[in-house]
JSON list of C-alpha atoms in Angstrom, two decimals:
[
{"chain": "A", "resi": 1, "resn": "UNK", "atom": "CA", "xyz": [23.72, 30.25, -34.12]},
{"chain": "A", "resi": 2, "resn": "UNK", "atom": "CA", "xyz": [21.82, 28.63, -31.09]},
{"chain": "A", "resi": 3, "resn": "UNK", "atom": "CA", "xyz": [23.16, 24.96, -29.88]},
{"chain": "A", "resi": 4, "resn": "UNK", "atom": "CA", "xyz": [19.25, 23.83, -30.94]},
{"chain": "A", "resi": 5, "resn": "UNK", "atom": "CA", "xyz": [20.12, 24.89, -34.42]},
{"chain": "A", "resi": 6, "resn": "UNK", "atom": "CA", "xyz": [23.42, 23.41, -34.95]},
{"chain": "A", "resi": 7, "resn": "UNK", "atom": "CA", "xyz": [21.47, 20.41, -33.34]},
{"chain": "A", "resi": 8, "resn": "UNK", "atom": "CA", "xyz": [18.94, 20.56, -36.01]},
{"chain": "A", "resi": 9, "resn": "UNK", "atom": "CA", "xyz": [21.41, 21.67, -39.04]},
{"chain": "A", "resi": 10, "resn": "UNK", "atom": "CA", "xyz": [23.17, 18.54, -37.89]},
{"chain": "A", "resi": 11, "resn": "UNK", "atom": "CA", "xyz": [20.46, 16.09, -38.26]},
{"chain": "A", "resi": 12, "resn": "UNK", "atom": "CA", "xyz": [19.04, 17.91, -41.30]},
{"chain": "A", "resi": 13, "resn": "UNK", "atom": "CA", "xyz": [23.03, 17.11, -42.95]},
{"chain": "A", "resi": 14, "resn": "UNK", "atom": "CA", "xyz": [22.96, 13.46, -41.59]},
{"chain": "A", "resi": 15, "resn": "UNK", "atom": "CA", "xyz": [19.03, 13.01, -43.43]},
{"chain": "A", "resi": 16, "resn": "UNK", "atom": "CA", "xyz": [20.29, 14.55, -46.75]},
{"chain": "A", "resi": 17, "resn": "UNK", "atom": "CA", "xyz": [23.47, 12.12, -46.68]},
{"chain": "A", "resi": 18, "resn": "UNK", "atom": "CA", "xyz": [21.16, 9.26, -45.77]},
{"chain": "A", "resi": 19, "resn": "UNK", "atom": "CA", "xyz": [18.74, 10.12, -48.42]},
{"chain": "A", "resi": 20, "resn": "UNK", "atom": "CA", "xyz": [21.75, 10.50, -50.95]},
{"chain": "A", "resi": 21, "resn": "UNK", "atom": "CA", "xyz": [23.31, 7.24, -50.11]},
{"chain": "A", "resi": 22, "resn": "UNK", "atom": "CA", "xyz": [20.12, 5.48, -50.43]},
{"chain": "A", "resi": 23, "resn": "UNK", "atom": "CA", "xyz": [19.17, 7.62, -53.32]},
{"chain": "A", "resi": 24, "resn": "UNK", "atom": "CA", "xyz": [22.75, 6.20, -55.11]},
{"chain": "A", "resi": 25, "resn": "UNK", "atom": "CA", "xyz": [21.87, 2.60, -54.42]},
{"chain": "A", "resi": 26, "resn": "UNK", "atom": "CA", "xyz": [18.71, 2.88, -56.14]},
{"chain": "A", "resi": 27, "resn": "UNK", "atom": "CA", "xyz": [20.72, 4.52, -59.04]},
{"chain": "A", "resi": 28, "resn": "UNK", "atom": "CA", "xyz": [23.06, 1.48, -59.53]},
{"chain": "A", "resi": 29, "resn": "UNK", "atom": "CA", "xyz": [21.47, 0.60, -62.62]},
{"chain": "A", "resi": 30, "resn": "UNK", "atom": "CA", "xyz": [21.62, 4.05, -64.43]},
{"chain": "A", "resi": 31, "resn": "UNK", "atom": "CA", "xyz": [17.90, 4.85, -63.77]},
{"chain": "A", "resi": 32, "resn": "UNK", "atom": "CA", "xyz": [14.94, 4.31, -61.41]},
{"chain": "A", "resi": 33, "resn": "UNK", "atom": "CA", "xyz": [12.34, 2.29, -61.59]},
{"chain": "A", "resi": 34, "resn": "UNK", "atom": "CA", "xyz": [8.86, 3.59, -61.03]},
{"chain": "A", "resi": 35, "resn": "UNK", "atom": "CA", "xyz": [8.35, 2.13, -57.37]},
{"chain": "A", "resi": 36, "resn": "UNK", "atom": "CA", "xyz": [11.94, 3.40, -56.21]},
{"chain": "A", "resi": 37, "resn": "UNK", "atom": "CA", "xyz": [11.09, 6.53, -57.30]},
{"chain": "A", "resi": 38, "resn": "UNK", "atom": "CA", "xyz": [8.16, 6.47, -55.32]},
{"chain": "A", "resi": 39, "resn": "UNK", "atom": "CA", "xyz": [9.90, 4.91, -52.25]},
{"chain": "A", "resi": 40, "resn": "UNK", "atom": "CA", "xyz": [12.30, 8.17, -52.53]},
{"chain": "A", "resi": 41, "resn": "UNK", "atom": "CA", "xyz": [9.69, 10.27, -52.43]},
{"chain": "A", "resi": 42, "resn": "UNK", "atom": "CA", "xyz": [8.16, 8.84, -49.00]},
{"chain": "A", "resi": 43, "resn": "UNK", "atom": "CA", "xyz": [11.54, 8.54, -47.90]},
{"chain": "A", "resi": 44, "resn": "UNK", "atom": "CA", "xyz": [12.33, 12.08, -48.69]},
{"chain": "A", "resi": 45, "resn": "UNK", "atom": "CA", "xyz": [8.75, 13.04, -46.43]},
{"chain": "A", "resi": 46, "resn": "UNK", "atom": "CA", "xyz": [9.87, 11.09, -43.72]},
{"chain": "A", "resi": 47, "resn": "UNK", "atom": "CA", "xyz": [13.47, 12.57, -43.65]},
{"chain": "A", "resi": 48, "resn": "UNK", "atom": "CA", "xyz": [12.53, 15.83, -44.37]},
{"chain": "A", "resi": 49, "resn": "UNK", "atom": "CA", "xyz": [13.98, 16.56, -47.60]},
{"chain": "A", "resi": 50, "resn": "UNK", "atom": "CA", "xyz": [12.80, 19.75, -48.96]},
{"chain": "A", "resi": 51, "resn": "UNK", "atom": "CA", "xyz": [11.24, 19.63, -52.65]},
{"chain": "A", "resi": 52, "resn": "UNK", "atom": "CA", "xyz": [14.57, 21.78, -53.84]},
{"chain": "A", "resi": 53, "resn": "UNK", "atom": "CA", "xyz": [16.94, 19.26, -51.58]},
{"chain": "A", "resi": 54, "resn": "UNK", "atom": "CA", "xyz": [15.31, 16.16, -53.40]},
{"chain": "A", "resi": 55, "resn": "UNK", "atom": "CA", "xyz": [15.85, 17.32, -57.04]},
{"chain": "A", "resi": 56, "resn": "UNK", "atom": "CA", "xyz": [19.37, 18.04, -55.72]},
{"chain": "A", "resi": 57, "resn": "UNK", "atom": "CA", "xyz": [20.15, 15.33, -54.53]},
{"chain": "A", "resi": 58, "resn": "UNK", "atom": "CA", "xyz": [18.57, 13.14, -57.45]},
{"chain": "A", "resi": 59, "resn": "UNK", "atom": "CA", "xyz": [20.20, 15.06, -59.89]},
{"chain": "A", "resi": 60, "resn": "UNK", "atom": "CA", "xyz": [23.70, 14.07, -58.42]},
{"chain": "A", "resi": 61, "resn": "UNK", "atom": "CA", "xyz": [23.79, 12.00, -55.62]},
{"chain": "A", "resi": 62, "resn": "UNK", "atom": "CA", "xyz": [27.13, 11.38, -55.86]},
{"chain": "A", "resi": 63, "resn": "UNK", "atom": "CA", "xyz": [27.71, 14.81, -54.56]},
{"chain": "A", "resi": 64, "resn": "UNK", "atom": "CA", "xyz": [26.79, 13.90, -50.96]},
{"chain": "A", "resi": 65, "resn": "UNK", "atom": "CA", "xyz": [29.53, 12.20, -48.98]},
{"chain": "A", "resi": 66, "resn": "UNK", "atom": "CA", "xyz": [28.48, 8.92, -47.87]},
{"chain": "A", "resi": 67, "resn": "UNK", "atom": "CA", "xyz": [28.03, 8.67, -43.98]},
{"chain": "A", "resi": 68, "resn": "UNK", "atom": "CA", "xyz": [26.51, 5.37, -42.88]},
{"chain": "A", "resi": 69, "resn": "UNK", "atom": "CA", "xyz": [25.97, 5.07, -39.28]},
{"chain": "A", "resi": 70, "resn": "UNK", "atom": "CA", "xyz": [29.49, 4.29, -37.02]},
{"chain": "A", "resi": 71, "resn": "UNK", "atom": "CA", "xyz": [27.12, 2.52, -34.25]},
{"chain": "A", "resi": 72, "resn": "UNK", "atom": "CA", "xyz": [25.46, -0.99, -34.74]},
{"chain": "A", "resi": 73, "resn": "UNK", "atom": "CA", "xyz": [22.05, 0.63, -32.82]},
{"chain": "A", "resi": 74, "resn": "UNK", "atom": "CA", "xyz": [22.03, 3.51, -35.09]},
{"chain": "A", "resi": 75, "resn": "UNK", "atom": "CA", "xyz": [22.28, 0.76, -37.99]},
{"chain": "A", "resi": 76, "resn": "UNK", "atom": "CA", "xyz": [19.43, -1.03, -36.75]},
{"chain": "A", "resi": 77, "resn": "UNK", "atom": "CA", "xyz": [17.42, 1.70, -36.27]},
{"chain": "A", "resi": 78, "resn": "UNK", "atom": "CA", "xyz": [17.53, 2.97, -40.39]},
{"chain": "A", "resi": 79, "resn": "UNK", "atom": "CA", "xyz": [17.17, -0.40, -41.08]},
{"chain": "A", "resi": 80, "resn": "UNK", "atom": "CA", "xyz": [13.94, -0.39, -38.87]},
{"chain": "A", "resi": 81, "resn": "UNK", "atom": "CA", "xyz": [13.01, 2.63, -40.06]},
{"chain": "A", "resi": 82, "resn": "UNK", "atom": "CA", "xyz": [13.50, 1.82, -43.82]},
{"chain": "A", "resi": 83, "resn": "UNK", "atom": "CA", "xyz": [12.01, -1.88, -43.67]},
{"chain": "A", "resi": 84, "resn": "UNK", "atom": "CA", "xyz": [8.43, -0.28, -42.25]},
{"chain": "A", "resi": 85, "resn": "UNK", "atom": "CA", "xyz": [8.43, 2.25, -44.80]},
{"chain": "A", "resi": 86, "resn": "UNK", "atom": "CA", "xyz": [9.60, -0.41, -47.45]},
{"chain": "A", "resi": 87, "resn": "UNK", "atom": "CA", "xyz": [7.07, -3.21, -45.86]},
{"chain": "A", "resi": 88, "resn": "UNK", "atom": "CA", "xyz": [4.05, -1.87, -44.55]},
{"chain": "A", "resi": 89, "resn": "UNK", "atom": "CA", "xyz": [3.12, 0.64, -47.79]},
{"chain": "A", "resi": 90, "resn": "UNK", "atom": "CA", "xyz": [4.71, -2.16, -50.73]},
{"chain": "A", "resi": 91, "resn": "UNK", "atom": "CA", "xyz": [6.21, 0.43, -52.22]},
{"chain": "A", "resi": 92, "resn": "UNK", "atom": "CA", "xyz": [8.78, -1.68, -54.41]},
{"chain": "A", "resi": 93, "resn": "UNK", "atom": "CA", "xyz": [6.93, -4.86, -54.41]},
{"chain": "A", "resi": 94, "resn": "UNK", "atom": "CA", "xyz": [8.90, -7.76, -55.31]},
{"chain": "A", "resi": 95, "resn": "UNK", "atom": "CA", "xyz": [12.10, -5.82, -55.26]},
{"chain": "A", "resi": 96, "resn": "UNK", "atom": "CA", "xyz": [11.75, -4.42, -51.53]},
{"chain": "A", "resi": 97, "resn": "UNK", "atom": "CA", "xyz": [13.75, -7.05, -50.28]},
{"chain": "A", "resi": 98, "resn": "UNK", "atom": "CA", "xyz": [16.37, -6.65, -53.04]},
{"chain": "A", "resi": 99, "resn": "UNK", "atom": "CA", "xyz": [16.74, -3.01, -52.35]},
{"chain": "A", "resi": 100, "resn": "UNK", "atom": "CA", "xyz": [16.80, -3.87, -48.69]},
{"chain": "A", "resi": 101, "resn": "UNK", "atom": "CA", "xyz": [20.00, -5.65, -49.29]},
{"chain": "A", "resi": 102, "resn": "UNK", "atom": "CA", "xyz": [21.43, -2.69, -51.19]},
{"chain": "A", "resi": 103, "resn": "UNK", "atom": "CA", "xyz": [20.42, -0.46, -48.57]},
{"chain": "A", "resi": 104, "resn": "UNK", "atom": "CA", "xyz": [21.94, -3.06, -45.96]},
{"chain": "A", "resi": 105, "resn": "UNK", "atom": "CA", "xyz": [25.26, -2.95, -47.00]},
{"chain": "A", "resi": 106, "resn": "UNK", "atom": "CA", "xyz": [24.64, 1.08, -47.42]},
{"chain": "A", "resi": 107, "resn": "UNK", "atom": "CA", "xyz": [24.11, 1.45, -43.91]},
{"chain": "A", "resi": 108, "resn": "UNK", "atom": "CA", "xyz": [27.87, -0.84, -43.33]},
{"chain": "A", "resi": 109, "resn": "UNK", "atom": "CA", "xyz": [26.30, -4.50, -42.47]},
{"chain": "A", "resi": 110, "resn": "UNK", "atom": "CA", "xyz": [28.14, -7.25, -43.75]},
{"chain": "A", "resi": 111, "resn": "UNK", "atom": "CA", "xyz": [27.66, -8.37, -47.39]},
{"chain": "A", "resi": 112, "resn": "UNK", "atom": "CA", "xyz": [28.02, -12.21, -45.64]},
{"chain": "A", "resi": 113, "resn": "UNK", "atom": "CA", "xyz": [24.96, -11.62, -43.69]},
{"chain": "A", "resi": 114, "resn": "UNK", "atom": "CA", "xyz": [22.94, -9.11, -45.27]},
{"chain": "A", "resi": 115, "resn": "UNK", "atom": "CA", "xyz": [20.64, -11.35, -46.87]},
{"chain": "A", "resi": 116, "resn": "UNK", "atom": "CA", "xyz": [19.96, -13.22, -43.83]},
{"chain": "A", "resi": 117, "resn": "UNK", "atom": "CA", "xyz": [19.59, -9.65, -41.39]},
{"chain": "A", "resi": 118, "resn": "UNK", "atom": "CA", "xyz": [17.39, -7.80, -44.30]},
{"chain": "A", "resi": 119, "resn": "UNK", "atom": "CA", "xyz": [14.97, -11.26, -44.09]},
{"chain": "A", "resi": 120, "resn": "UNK", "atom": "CA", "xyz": [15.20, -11.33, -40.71]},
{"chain": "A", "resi": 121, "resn": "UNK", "atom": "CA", "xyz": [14.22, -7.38, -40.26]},
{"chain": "A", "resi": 122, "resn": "UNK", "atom": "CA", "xyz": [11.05, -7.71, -42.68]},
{"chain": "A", "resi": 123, "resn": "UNK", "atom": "CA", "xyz": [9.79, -10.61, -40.97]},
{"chain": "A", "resi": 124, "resn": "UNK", "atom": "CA", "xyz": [9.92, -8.69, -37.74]},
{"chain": "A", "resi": 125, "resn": "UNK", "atom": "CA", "xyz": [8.06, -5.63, -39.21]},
{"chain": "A", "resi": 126, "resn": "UNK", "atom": "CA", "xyz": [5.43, -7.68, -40.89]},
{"chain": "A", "resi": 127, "resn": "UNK", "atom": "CA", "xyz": [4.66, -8.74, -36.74]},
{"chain": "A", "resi": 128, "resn": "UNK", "atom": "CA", "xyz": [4.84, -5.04, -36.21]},
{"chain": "A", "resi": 129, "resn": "UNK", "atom": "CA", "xyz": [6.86, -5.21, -33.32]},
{"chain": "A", "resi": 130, "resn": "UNK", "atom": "CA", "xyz": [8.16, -2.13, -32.15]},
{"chain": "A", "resi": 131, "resn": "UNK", "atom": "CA", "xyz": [11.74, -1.15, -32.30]},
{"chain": "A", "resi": 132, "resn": "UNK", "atom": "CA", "xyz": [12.76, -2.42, -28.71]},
{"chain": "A", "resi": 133, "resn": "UNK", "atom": "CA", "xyz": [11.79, -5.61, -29.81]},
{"chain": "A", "resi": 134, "resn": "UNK", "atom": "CA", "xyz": [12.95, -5.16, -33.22]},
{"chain": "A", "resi": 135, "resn": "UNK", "atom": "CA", "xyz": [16.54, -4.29, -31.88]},
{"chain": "A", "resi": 136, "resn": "UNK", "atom": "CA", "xyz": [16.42, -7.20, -29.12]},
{"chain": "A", "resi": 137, "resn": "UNK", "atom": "CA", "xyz": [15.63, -9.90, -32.04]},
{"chain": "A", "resi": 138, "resn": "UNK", "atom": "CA", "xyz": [18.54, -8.48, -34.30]},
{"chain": "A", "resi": 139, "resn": "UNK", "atom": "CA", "xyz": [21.27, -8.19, -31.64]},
{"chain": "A", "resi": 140, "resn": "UNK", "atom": "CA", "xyz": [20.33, -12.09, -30.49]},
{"chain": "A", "resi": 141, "resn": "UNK", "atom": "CA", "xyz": [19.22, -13.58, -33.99]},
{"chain": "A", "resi": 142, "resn": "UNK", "atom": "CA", "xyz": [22.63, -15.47, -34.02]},
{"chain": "A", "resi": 143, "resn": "UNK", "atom": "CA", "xyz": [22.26, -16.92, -30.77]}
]
């Protein structure tokens, strides 16, 4: 095995455990809702979840270890990632903040201060900022 594939076998491991984790929050109620299963399935484009990975990992996603990002920049940068997809196609309506918040606390921010960084994140990608401003607002919101 070449160093690119254990690169990309790597990444490929980290999307699927993403995609799980995300895929459990939106499974806290026993079922999902039309509009997170359609989130999931954008999500599952953008991560690159093969068609036989996704009905794998929606059929148990409790069989994917739970890995959410060690560093604060790697936080921010799912949360960018999943606020545009959330935000800019409406995929869950009124409950893409709510989910948000799940995914939030996911990804290992603070249940304290989710509330306040999840608002804070969708007001930033309804500006469309990119995410060098996106990350400069979140690391100095408090200040």
């Amino acid at each position: 095995m070449s160093f690119s594939d254990l690169f990309d076998s790597e990444f490929k491991q980290r999307n699927k455990g993403h995609f799980a984790s995300i895929a459990r929050v939106a499974l806290t109620d026993g079922t999902f809702s039309p509009e997170e299963k359609e989130f999931l399935n954008k999500l599952a484009v953008r991560l690159e979840i093969s068609a036989t990975e996704y009905e794998e990992i929606l059929e148990n996603p409790m069989n994917y270890p739970i890995n959410p990002p060690y560093l604060h920049e790697h936080r921010l940068e799912r949360l960018y990632d999943l606020a545009r997809i959330v935000h800019v196609d409406h995929h869950l309506g009124d409950q893409q903040e709510l989910m948000l918040r799940k995914i939030g606390v996911g990804l290992g921010f603070n249940i304290d201060n989710v509330n306040y960084i999840v608002h804070k994140a969708l007001v930033l990608v309804d500006k469309e900022v990119d995410f060098d401003t996106f990350f400069e607002e979140m690391q100095n919101m408090n200040k």
